[in-house]
Amino acid sequence: VRCVAWSPCGRMLASACFDATVTVYAERPTGFEAVATLEGHDNEVKSVAWNAEGNLLATCSRDKTVWIWEKVSDTDFEMAALLHGHQQDVKSVVWHPLK
């Protein structure tokens, strides 16, 4: 795991992994449980960040892309946008704190 980010509600955690995936964990009565694995990057995921509303998750990778994932439910995420054109690794993502 390279990076983790808590959702704004504090009930979900996303982890950026060296295997090019993102694992999303959700709080359950018995603790946290892996509920989704986001696949699409071609190389290690460097950073993850939730937007202020907690309905979008940004991920970036050594593959020079940024993916925006929309949370459809606690266990289902869909790719909403793919940002490419970077010349080097994208090492970090962050959302505007109010938008």
C-alpha atoms as an extended CHARMM CRD file, in Angstrom:
* protein
*
        99  EXT
         1         1  VAL       CA              0.0000000000        0.0000000000        0.0000000000  PROA      1               0.0000000000
         2         2  ARG       CA              1.3860000000        3.3560000000       -1.0440000000  PROA      2               0.0000000000
         3         3  CYS       CA             -1.3100000000        5.7520000000        0.1870000000  PROA      3               0.0000000000
         4         4  VAL       CA             -4.6560000000        5.7180000000        2.0200000000  PROA      4               0.0000000000
         5         5  ALA       CA             -7.4700000000        8.2680000000        2.2370000000  PROA      5               0.0000000000
         6         6  TRP       CA            -10.5210000000        8.4260000000        4.5010000000  PROA      6               0.0000000000
         7         7  SER       CA            -13.8580000000        9.4090000000        2.9980000000  PROA      7               0.0000000000
         8         8  PRO       CA            -15.3580000000       12.6160000000        4.4480000000  PROA      8               0.0000000000
         9         9  CYS       CA            -17.9290000000       10.5860000000        6.4270000000  PROA      9               0.0000000000
        10        10  GLY       CA            -15.1440000000        8.5100000000        7.9920000000  PROA      10              0.0000000000
        11        11  ARG       CA            -16.8410000000        5.2110000000        7.1530000000  PROA      11              0.0000000000
        12        12  MET       CA            -14.8300000000        4.3560000000        4.0230000000  PROA      12              0.0000000000
        13        13  LEU       CA            -11.1230000000        4.0450000000        3.3640000000  PROA      13              0.0000000000
        14        14  ALA       CA             -9.4220000000        3.8450000000       -0.0380000000  PROA      14              0.0000000000
        15        15  SER       CA             -5.9260000000        2.4170000000       -0.4410000000  PROA      15              0.0000000000
        16        16  ALA       CA             -3.5800000000        2.9250000000       -3.4040000000  PROA      16              0.0000000000
        17        17  CYS       CA             -1.6960000000       -0.2810000000       -4.1570000000  PROA      17              0.0000000000
        18        18  PHE       CA              1.5180000000       -1.2590000000       -5.9050000000  PROA      18              0.0000000000
        19        19  ASP       CA             -0.4110000000       -3.8530000000       -7.9580000000  PROA      19              0.0000000000
        20        20  ALA       CA             -2.2000000000       -1.0850000000       -9.9570000000  PROA      20              0.0000000000
        21        21  THR       CA             -5.4580000000       -1.4270000000       -8.0170000000  PROA      21              0.0000000000
        22        22  VAL       CA             -7.3440000000        0.5940000000       -5.4310000000  PROA      22              0.0000000000
        23        23  THR       CA             -9.0830000000       -1.2410000000       -2.6140000000  PROA      23              0.0000000000
        24        24  VAL       CA            -12.0450000000        0.4170000000       -0.9310000000  PROA      24              0.0000000000
        25        25  TYR       CA            -12.9590000000       -0.6200000000        2.5980000000  PROA      25              0.0000000000
        26        26  ALA       CA            -16.2620000000        0.1170000000        4.3430000000  PROA      26              0.0000000000
        27        27  GLU       CA            -17.0730000000        0.1180000000        8.0290000000  PROA      27              0.0000000000
        28        28  ARG       CA            -19.1910000000       -2.8340000000        9.0950000000  PROA      28              0.0000000000
        29        29  PRO       CA            -20.4520000000       -3.8600000000       12.5570000000  PROA      29              0.0000000000
        30        30  THR       CA            -17.4480000000       -6.1780000000       12.9590000000  PROA      30              0.0000000000
        31        31  GLY       CA            -14.8440000000       -3.7420000000       11.5860000000  PROA      31              0.0000000000
        32        32  PHE       CA            -13.6830000000       -2.6680000000        8.1440000000  PROA      32              0.0000000000
        33        33  GLU       CA            -14.2440000000       -4.9390000000        5.1500000000  PROA      33              0.0000000000
        34        34  ALA       CA            -12.9020000000       -4.7300000000        1.5830000000  PROA      34              0.0000000000
        35        35  VAL       CA            -15.9700000000       -3.9440000000       -0.5410000000  PROA      35              0.0000000000
        36        36  ALA       CA            -14.5260000000       -2.9460000000       -3.9290000000  PROA      36              0.0000000000
        37        37  THR       CA            -11.3720000000       -3.3280000000       -5.9910000000  PROA      37              0.0000000000
        38        38  LEU       CA            -10.9590000000       -0.6280000000       -8.6390000000  PROA      38              0.0000000000
        39        39  GLU       CA             -8.9770000000       -1.7540000000      -11.6570000000  PROA      39              0.0000000000
        40        40  GLY       CA             -7.8740000000        0.2150000000      -14.6910000000  PROA      40              0.0000000000
        41        41  HSD       CA             -4.4490000000        1.7100000000      -14.0740000000  PROA      41              0.0000000000
        42        42  ASP       CA             -1.5420000000        0.0720000000      -15.9130000000  PROA      42              0.0000000000
        43        43  ASN       CA              1.0100000000        0.6020000000      -13.1580000000  PROA      43              0.0000000000
        44        44  GLU       CA              1.2230000000        1.2460000000       -9.4120000000  PROA      44              0.0000000000
        45        45  VAL       CA             -1.3230000000        3.6630000000       -7.9740000000  PROA      45              0.0000000000
        46        46  LYS       CA              0.4680000000        6.5120000000       -6.2100000000  PROA      46              0.0000000000
        47        47  SER       CA             -2.3290000000        8.4660000000       -4.5270000000  PROA      47              0.0000000000
        48        48  VAL       CA             -6.0640000000        8.4910000000       -3.8010000000  PROA      48              0.0000000000
        49        49  ALA       CA             -8.3510000000       11.3150000000       -2.6610000000  PROA      49              0.0000000000
        50        50  TRP       CA            -12.0800000000       11.6470000000       -1.9450000000  PROA      50              0.0000000000
        51        51  ASN       CA            -13.9360000000       14.8160000000       -2.9010000000  PROA      51              0.0000000000
        52        52  ALA       CA            -15.6660000000       16.8540000000       -0.1720000000  PROA      52              0.0000000000
        53        53  GLU       CA            -19.0260000000       15.1530000000       -0.7420000000  PROA      53              0.0000000000
        54        54  GLY       CA            -17.5240000000       11.6580000000       -0.7220000000  PROA      54              0.0000000000
        55        55  ASN       CA            -19.1530000000       10.6270000000       -3.9920000000  PROA      55              0.0000000000
        56        56  LEU       CA            -16.0160000000       10.8770000000       -6.1740000000  PROA      56              0.0000000000
        57        57  LEU       CA            -12.6270000000        9.2700000000       -5.7380000000  PROA      57              0.0000000000
        58        58  ALA       CA             -9.5600000000       10.4460000000       -7.6750000000  PROA      58              0.0000000000
        59        59  THR       CA             -6.6610000000        8.0540000000       -8.2720000000  PROA      59              0.0000000000
        60        60  CYS       CA             -3.3310000000        8.6480000000       -9.9750000000  PROA      60              0.0000000000
        61        61  SER       CA             -0.6230000000        6.3340000000      -11.1550000000  PROA      61              0.0000000000
        62        62  ARG       CA              2.8170000000        5.7600000000      -12.4750000000  PROA      62              0.0000000000
        63        63  ASP       CA              1.0290000000        5.1560000000      -15.8120000000  PROA      63              0.0000000000
        64        64  LYS       CA              0.7080000000        8.9730000000      -16.1590000000  PROA      64              0.0000000000
        65        65  THR       CA             -3.0830000000        9.0400000000      -15.7360000000  PROA      65              0.0000000000
        66        66  VAL       CA             -5.6710000000       10.3100000000      -13.2740000000  PROA      66              0.0000000000
        67        67  TRP       CA             -8.9350000000        8.3950000000      -12.9600000000  PROA      67              0.0000000000
        68        68  ILE       CA            -12.0820000000        9.8150000000      -11.4110000000  PROA      68              0.0000000000
        69        69  TRP       CA            -14.3830000000        7.1550000000       -9.9560000000  PROA      69              0.0000000000
        70        70  GLU       CA            -18.0250000000        7.7850000000       -9.0530000000  PROA      70              0.0000000000
        71        71  LYS       CA            -19.4050000000        5.9540000000       -6.0370000000  PROA      71              0.0000000000
        72        72  VAL       CA            -22.6720000000        4.3880000000       -7.2080000000  PROA      72              0.0000000000
        73        73  SER       CA            -23.1320000000        2.5240000000       -3.9160000000  PROA      73              0.0000000000
        74        74  ASP       CA            -20.8880000000        1.4750000000       -1.0430000000  PROA      74              0.0000000000
        75        75  THR       CA            -19.7500000000       -1.5140000000       -3.1030000000  PROA      75              0.0000000000
        76        76  ASP       CA            -19.9610000000       -0.1950000000       -6.6720000000  PROA      76              0.0000000000
        77        77  PHE       CA            -17.7650000000        2.4000000000       -8.3660000000  PROA      77              0.0000000000
        78        78  GLU       CA            -17.7540000000        3.4640000000      -12.0160000000  PROA      78              0.0000000000
        79        79  MET       CA            -15.0690000000        5.3280000000      -13.9150000000  PROA      79              0.0000000000
        80        80  ALA       CA            -16.4120000000        8.8320000000      -14.5330000000  PROA      80              0.0000000000
        81        81  ALA       CA            -13.3900000000       10.4300000000      -16.2160000000  PROA      81              0.0000000000
        82        82  LEU       CA             -9.8870000000        9.6160000000      -17.4000000000  PROA      82              0.0000000000
        83        83  LEU       CA             -7.3070000000       12.4140000000      -17.4590000000  PROA      83              0.0000000000
        84        84  HSD       CA             -4.2140000000       11.6880000000      -19.5330000000  PROA      84              0.0000000000
        85        85  GLY       CA             -1.5220000000       13.6070000000      -21.3490000000  PROA      85              0.0000000000
        86        86  HSD       CA              0.9290000000       13.9300000000      -18.4740000000  PROA      86              0.0000000000
        87        87  GLN       CA              4.5610000000       13.4940000000      -19.4650000000  PROA      87              0.0000000000
        88        88  GLN       CA              5.6530000000       11.7870000000      -16.2340000000  PROA      88              0.0000000000
        89        89  ASP       CA              4.2070000000        9.8400000000      -13.3030000000  PROA      89              0.0000000000
        90        90  VAL       CA              1.3170000000       11.5220000000      -11.5380000000  PROA      90              0.0000000000
        91        91  LYS       CA              2.3440000000       11.3430000000       -7.9080000000  PROA      91              0.0000000000
        92        92  SER       CA             -0.4990000000       12.9690000000       -6.0070000000  PROA      92              0.0000000000
        93        93  VAL       CA             -4.1300000000       14.0070000000       -6.3080000000  PROA      93              0.0000000000
        94        94  VAL       CA             -6.1660000000       16.3840000000       -4.1750000000  PROA      94              0.0000000000
        95        95  TRP       CA             -9.6150000000       17.9520000000       -4.4900000000  PROA      95              0.0000000000
        96        96  HSD       CA            -10.5650000000       21.5440000000       -3.8330000000  PROA      96              0.0000000000
        97        97  PRO       CA            -11.6430000000       21.5150000000       -0.1660000000  PROA      97              0.0000000000
        98        98  LEU       CA            -15.0820000000       23.0290000000       -0.8470000000  PROA      98              0.0000000000
        99        99  LYS       CA            -16.0170000000       21.6850000000       -4.2860000000  PROA      99              0.0000000000
